[in-house]
C-alpha positions as a printed Julia matrix, in Angstrom:
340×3 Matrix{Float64}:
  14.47  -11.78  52.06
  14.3    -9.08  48.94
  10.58   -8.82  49.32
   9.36   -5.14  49.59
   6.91   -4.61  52.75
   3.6    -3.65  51.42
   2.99    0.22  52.62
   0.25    0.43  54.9
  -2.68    3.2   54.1
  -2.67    6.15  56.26
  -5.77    6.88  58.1
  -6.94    9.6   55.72
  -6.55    7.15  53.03
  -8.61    4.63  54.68
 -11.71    7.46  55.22
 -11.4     8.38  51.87
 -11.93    4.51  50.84
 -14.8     4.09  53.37
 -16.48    7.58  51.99
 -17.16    5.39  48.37
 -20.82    3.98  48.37
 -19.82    0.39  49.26
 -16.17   -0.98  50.68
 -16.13   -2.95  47.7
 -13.02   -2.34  45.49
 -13.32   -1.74  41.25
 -10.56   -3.3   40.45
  -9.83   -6.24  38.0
 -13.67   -6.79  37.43
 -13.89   -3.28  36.53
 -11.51   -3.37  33.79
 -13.11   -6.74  32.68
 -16.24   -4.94  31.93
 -14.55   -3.03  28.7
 -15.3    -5.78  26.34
 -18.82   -6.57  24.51
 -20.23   -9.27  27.18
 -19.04   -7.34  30.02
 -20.74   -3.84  29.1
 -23.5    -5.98  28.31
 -22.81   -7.39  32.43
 -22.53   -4.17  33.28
 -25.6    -2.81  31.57
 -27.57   -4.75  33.2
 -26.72   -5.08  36.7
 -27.2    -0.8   36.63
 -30.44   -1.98  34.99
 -31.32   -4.35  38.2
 -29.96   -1.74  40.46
 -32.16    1.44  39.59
 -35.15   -0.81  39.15
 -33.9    -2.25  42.98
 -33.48    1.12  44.33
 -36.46    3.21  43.0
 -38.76   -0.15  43.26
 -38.14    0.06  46.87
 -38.85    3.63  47.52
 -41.79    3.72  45.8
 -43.05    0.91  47.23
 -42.34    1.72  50.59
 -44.04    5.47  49.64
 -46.73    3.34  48.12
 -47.27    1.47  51.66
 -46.88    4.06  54.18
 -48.87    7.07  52.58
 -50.71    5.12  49.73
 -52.03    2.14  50.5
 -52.45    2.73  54.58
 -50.09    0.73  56.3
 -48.95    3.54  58.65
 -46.02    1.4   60.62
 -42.61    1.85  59.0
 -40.39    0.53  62.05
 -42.8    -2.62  61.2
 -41.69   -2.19  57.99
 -38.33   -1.82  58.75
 -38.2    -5.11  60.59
 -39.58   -7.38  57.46
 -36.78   -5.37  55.16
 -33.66   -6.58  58.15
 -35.33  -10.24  58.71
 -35.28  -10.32  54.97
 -31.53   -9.04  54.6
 -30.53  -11.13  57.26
 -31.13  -14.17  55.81
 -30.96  -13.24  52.24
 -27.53  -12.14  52.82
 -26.43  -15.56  54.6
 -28.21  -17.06  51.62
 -25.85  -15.36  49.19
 -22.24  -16.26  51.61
 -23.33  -19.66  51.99
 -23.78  -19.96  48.21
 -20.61  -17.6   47.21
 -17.71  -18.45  50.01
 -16.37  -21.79  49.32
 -13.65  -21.71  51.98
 -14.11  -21.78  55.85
 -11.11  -18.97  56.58
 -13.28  -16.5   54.93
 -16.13  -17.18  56.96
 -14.78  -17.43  60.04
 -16.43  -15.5   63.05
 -16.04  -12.1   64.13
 -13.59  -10.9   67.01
 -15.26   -9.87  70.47
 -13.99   -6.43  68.99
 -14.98   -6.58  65.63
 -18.73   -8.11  66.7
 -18.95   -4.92  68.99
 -17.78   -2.35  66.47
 -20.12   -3.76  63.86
 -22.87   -3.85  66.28
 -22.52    0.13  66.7
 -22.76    0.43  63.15
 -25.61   -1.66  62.89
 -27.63    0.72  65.48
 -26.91    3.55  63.12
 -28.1     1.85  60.43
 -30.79    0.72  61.43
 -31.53    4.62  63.05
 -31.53    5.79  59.81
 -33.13    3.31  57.46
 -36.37    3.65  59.95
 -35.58    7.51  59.72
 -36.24    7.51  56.07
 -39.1     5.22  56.29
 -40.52    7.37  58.77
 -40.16   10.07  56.59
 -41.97    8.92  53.19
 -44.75    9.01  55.38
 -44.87   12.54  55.45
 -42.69   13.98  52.09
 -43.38   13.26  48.65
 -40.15   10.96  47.07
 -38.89   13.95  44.71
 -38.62   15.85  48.25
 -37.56   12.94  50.09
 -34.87   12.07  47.36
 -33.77   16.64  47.42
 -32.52   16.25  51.36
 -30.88   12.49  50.27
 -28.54   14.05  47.83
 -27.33   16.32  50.73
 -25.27   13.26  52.32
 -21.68   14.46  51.76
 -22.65   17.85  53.25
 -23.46   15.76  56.61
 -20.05   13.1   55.74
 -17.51   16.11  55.87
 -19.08   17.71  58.77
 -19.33   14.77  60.96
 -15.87   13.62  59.91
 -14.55   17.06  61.04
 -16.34   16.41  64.41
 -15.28   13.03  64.74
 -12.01   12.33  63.49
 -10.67   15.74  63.23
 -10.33   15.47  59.33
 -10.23   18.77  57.23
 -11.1    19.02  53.39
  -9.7    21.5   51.28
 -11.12   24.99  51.22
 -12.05   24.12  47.48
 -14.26   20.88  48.85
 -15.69   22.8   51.62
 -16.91   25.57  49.06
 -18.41   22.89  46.57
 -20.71   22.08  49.31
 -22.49   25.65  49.76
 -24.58   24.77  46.55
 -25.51   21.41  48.03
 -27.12   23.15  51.2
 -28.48   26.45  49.5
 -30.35   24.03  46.75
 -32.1    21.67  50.01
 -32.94   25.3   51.16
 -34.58   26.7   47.7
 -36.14   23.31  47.05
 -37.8    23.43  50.71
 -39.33   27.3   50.13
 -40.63   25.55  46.81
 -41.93   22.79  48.3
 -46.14   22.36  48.54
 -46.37   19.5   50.28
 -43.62   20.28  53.59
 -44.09   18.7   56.79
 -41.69   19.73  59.1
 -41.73   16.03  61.13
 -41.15   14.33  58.16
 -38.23   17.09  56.85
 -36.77   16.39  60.52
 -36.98   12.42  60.05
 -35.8    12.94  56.57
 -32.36   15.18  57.53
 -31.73   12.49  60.65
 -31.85    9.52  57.78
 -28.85   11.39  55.93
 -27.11   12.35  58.59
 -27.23    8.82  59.56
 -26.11    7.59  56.21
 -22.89    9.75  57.23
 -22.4     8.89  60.46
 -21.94    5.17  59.6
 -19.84    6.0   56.74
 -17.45    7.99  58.98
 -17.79    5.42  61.48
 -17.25    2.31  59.59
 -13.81    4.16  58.25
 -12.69    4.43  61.85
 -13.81    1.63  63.49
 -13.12   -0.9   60.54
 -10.06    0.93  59.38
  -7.78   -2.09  59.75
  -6.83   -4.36  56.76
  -7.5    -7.39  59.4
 -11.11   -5.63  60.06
 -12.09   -4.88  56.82
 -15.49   -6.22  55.34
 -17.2    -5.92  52.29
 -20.53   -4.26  52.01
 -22.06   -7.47  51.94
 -20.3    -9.49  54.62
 -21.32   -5.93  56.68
 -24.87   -6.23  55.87
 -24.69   -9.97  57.01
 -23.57   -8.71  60.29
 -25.37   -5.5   60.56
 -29.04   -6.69  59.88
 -29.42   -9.03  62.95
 -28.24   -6.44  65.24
 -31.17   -4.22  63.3
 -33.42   -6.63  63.91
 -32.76   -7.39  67.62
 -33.0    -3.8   67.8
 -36.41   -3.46  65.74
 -38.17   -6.28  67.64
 -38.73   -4.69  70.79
 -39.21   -0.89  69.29
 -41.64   -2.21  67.11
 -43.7    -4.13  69.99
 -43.11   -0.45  71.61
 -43.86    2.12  69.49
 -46.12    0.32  67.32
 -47.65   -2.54  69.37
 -50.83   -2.98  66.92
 -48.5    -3.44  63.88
 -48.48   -6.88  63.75
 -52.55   -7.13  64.27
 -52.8    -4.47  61.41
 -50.82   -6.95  58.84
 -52.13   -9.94  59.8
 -55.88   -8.35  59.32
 -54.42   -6.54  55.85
 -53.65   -9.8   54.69
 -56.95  -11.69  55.4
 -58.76   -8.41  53.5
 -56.14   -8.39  50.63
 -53.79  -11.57  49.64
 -51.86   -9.0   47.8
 -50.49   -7.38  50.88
 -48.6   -10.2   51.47
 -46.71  -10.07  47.86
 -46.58   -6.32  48.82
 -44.23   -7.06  51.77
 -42.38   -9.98  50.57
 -41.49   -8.13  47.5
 -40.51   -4.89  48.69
 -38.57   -6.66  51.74
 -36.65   -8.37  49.26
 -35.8    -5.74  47.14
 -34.47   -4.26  50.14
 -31.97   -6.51  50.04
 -31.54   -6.56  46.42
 -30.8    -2.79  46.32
 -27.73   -4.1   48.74
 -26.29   -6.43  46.73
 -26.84   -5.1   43.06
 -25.03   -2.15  44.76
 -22.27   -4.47  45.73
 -21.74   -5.52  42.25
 -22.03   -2.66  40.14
 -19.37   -1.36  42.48
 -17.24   -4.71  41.95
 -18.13   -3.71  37.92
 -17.39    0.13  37.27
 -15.37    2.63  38.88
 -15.78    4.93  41.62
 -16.49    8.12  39.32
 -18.44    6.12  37.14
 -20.77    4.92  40.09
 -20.9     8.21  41.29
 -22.52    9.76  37.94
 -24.95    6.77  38.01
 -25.56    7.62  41.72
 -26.6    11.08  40.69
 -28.26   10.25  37.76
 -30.48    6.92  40.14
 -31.74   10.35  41.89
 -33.21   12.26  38.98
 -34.66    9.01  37.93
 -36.32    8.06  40.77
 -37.85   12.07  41.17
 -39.36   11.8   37.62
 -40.48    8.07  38.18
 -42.0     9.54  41.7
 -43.66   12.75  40.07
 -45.34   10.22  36.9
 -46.64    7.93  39.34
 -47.66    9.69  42.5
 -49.27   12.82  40.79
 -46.78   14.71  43.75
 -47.4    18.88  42.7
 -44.01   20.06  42.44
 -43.22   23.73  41.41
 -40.45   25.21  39.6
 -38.33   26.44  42.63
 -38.46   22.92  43.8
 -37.27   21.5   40.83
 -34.67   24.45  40.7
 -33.09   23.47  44.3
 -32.98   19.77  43.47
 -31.25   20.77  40.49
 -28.84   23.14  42.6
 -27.9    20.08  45.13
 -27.37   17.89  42.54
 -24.62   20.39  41.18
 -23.07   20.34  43.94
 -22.95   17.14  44.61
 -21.12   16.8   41.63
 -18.66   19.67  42.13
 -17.61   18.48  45.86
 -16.77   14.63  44.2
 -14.55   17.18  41.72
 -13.0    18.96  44.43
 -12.33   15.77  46.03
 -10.94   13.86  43.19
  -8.53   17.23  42.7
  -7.44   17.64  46.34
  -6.48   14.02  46.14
């Protein structure tokens, strides 16, 4: 016929793809973004997604050490109902055709519903956590995700970095470790709940490059989130009614005291799912590097926003280990981008 065959990605290449925040591709959106309107696009949708972002972790701080509600698995519930129909909101509203919203295989509908048990694992992991750990602490262990992505992808799929990567990552660990010496307000439980959340974070990541590795299988963050937060909530139900059977009494009675509460929980739920989908777009609207640097900098933002607002005493050595992982972080994306 004359027409070349497309060359299909290798397995490592498909990893590396799933390892970027979102499966969402920059591509021809990303380039679109160099003239006036589009920076100004641009601009803003980092705009919505920091405020998404840091919003919801300091509201969900706000709620589970601040203002008393003590259930996050409760809490975790109202943020999956919310992204589960939010996000069928937004594919009703943005897929015109019926091909691309056709059903998932038996296999597809069982490999998403694995990686909607992890995720929703870890989301009520980190809830769980703000409980105990300020959000500058909270956010310290968070930036120590690729440390937890190349180990688990060495223990599940076998894949090797270069010596170079694997280096990069010794500052990543050693600042978590001078940060937690430095840290006044520790609590082991919530340090343990807080580690599980990012290794969780990995896990699917590895994960959804294996089991989604196909070009048939492929899904978007969004169309994943779609999927993934009904499982999360079928899974939430019952441990909520289990581990936190006078949850739903506590709300109900919050609300008669305080009207508010019930803004409260709408809002943060749906910034929940905001955080989702503004991440979905600035990825659709920069490039990886670029969203990596804004990743990084989201972090320090949210610490100082945290520290300002939550009077949090942090201490120098604390500061000096967030400032180490950070570093590191943004040496091992280096190494990575050179060993490619």
């Amino acid at each position: 016929s004359g027409k070349q065959e497309p060359t299909r990605p290798t397995m490592r290449q498909q990893e590396d793809r799933a390892l970027l925040p979102t499966t969402a591709a920059a591509g021809p959106d990303a380039a679109a973004a160099s003239g006036p309107s589009g920076r100004l696009r641009t601009a803003g949708l980092v705009a919505a997604w920091y405020a998404s972002n840091i919003g919801v972790l300091l509201l969900n701080k706000y709620l589970l050490s601040v203002y008393g509600f003590r259930y996050p698995v409760f809490l975790t519930a109202c943020h999956m109902s919310a992204s589960a129909l939010l996000s069928s909101v937004f594919a009703a509203a943005t897929t015109s055709s019926s091909a691309s919203r056709r059903p998932l295989s038996r296999g597809q509908a069982a490999r998403v519903a694995v990686l909607g048990a992890v995720f929703c694992g870890s989301v009520v992991a980190g809830n769980v956590s703000l409980r105990y750990l300020p959000v500058s602490f909270n956010q310290a262990v968070g930036a120590t995700t690729p440390f937890f992505t190349a180990l688990i992808a060495y223990a599940v799929a076998g894949r090797r970095e270069a010596r170079a990567t694997y280096a990069a990552l010794l500052p990543v660990v050693a600042g978590v470790v001078i940060a937690t010496g430095g840290e006044p307000s520790f609590h082991l439980f919530g340090f343990i709940m807080c580690v599980g959340a990012t290794a969780g974070r990995a896990l699917k990541t590895v994960l959804q490059g294996i089991l989604l590795s196909s070009e048939e299988e492929k899904l978007n963050s969004m169309d994943l989130l779609r999927y993934m937060a009904p499982v999360a909530v079928v899974l939430l139900v019952p441990a909520t009614l289990t581990m936190e059977p006078d949850a739903l009494g506590a709300a109900a009675a919050l609300a008669r005291e305080d009207p508010s509460f019930v803004w409260l929980l709408l809002g943060n739920s749906s910034l929940a799912y905001l955080v989702n989908l503004t991440n979905f777009l600035v990825t659709k609207h920069t490039s990886p590097l670029t969203l990596q640097v804004l990743g990084n900098a989201k972090g320090a933002v949210a610490v100082v926003v945290s520290i300002l607002i939550f009077k949090n005493p942090v201490t120098v050595m604390g500061m000096l280990g967030y400032g180490v992982t950070i570093a590191g972080v943004v040496l091992y994306g280096e190494a990575k981008k050179r060993s490619k």
